[in-house]
């Protein structure tokens, strides 16, 4: 796995002055679909269907803004606790998106990755994921990662197990060895985490990778989130001072 350049300053004691450029990697917890629908006296799944439209808009916006990595939390390892009908509609939406959007993604030079414990998905869905990843693997534009049956704790444990299973493993786990086996080892760590829907928690998303991410929480429900809202999140990020444990340059 390639080592990823973490964009910290050369001087270990002093960080860059306040002000960041565009985030290289944006991660989003797309929350609030159910409440968006309930507020309108619609079934929760209507919120998920509307949420898919937001995904299209935000992917487009990231492409046009030159964002390198966008990572979307679509289904958590805990979301199986939902009613079976809701889970089944979510799986169906996933199928529809894979069937209908991969061609467009490919045309837009998007590389699609789906990460999580996919072994729990139906075989046909797993096959569709593999085909979509293979088709777009050589694309050089936006890397779009969809986290499905993903949990940050699962990720850390599976990475440990992969380190242990390596024949060259010498008996001590290091941060670097572990990081190289995480599901998103191909991406730099997220610069910006956005969570829509008003909750201020991580819900077992990218635990290891968000050690130094900037967090942005908004009350806007995911179906109402749009390009302007994304720009507001990016503007907030650009105004933060990232210190990475160092001291201020001022
Ligand atoms: C997020 O919206 C989508 C998924 C978790 C799949 P929710 O379905 O969690 O919506 P709320 O939080 O209940 O409003
Ligand atoms: C987090 O949202 C997971 C996804 C957006 C896929 P949840 O709605 O599942 O999170 P909790 O249950 O409110 O923490
Ligand atoms: Mg929710």
PDB file of N, CA and C and ligand atoms in Angstrom, residues 29-31 73-76 79 82 195 201 203, ligand 2:
ATOM      1  N   UNK A  29     -21.017  12.328   7.239  1.00  0.00           N
ATOM      2  CA  UNK A  29     -22.032  11.466   7.855  1.00  0.00           C
ATOM      3  C   UNK A  29     -23.373  12.031   7.393  1.00  0.00           C
ATOM      4  N   UNK A  30     -23.987  11.318   6.465  1.00  0.00           N
ATOM      5  CA  UNK A  30     -25.219  11.810   5.818  1.00  0.00           C
ATOM      6  C   UNK A  30     -26.409  11.449   6.712  1.00  0.00           C
ATOM      7  N   UNK A  31     -26.751  12.332   7.623  1.00  0.00           N
ATOM      8  CA  UNK A  31     -27.773  11.977   8.622  1.00  0.00           C
ATOM      9  C   UNK A  31     -28.987  12.904   8.508  1.00  0.00           C
ATOM     10  N   UNK A  73     -20.666   8.174   4.477  1.00  0.00           N
ATOM     11  CA  UNK A  73     -21.131   7.108   5.370  1.00  0.00           C
ATOM     12  C   UNK A  73     -22.570   6.786   4.961  1.00  0.00           C
ATOM     13  N   UNK A  74     -22.749   5.643   4.322  1.00  0.00           N
ATOM     14  CA  UNK A  74     -24.061   5.287   3.778  1.00  0.00           C
ATOM     15  C   UNK A  74     -24.818   4.301   4.661  1.00  0.00           C
ATOM     16  N   UNK A  75     -24.075   3.399   5.301  1.00  0.00           N
ATOM     17  CA  UNK A  75     -24.736   2.375   6.124  1.00  0.00           C
ATOM     18  C   UNK A  75     -23.731   1.903   7.165  1.00  0.00           C
ATOM     19  N   UNK A  76     -24.066   2.078   8.426  1.00  0.00           N
ATOM     20  CA  UNK A  76     -23.114   1.722   9.479  1.00  0.00           C
ATOM     21  C   UNK A  76     -23.307   0.273   9.904  1.00  0.00           C
ATOM     22  N   UNK A  79     -26.457  -0.080  11.668  1.00  0.00           N
ATOM     23  CA  UNK A  79     -27.745   0.205  11.014  1.00  0.00           C
ATOM     24  C   UNK A  79     -28.597  -1.050  10.756  1.00  0.00           C
ATOM     25  N   UNK A  82     -32.061  -1.482  12.491  1.00  0.00           N
ATOM     26  CA  UNK A  82     -33.299  -0.841  12.022  1.00  0.00           C
ATOM     27  C   UNK A  82     -34.305  -1.898  11.565  1.00  0.00           C
ATOM     28  N   UNK A 195     -21.123  16.475   9.455  1.00  0.00           N
ATOM     29  CA  UNK A 195     -22.282  15.659   9.824  1.00  0.00           C
ATOM     30  C   UNK A 195     -23.531  16.514   9.722  1.00  0.00           C
ATOM     31  N   UNK A 201     -22.060  13.691  17.024  1.00  0.00           N
ATOM     32  CA  UNK A 201     -21.301  12.485  17.391  1.00  0.00           C
ATOM     33  C   UNK A 201     -20.763  11.826  16.137  1.00  0.00           C
ATOM     34  N   UNK A 203     -20.671   8.327  15.709  1.00  0.00           N
ATOM     35  CA  UNK A 203     -21.421   7.103  15.387  1.00  0.00           C
ATOM     36  C   UNK A 203     -20.551   6.029  14.730  1.00  0.00           C
TER      37      UNK A 203
HETATM   38  C1  LIG B   2     -24.812   7.375  11.194  1.00  0.00           C
HETATM   39  O1  LIG B   2     -26.124   7.775  11.317  1.00  0.00           O
HETATM   40  C2  LIG B   2     -24.663   6.375  10.093  1.00  0.00           C
HETATM   41  C3  LIG B   2     -24.903   6.863   8.740  1.00  0.00           C
HETATM   42  C4  LIG B   2     -25.139   8.089   8.382  1.00  0.00           C
HETATM   43  C5  LIG B   2     -24.829   5.863   7.712  1.00  0.00           C
HETATM   44  P1  LIG B   2     -27.104   7.073  12.369  1.00  0.00           P
HETATM   45  O2  LIG B   2     -28.397   7.750  12.239  1.00  0.00           O
HETATM   46  O3  LIG B   2     -27.084   5.608  12.204  1.00  0.00           O
HETATM   47  O4  LIG B   2     -26.399   7.436  13.753  1.00  0.00           O
HETATM   48  P2  LIG B   2     -26.983   7.441  15.233  1.00  0.00           P
HETATM   49  O5  LIG B   2     -27.709   6.140  15.430  1.00  0.00           O
HETATM   50  O6  LIG B   2     -27.918   8.598  15.350  1.00  0.00           O
HETATM   51  O7  LIG B   2     -25.786   7.611  16.107  1.00  0.00           O
END
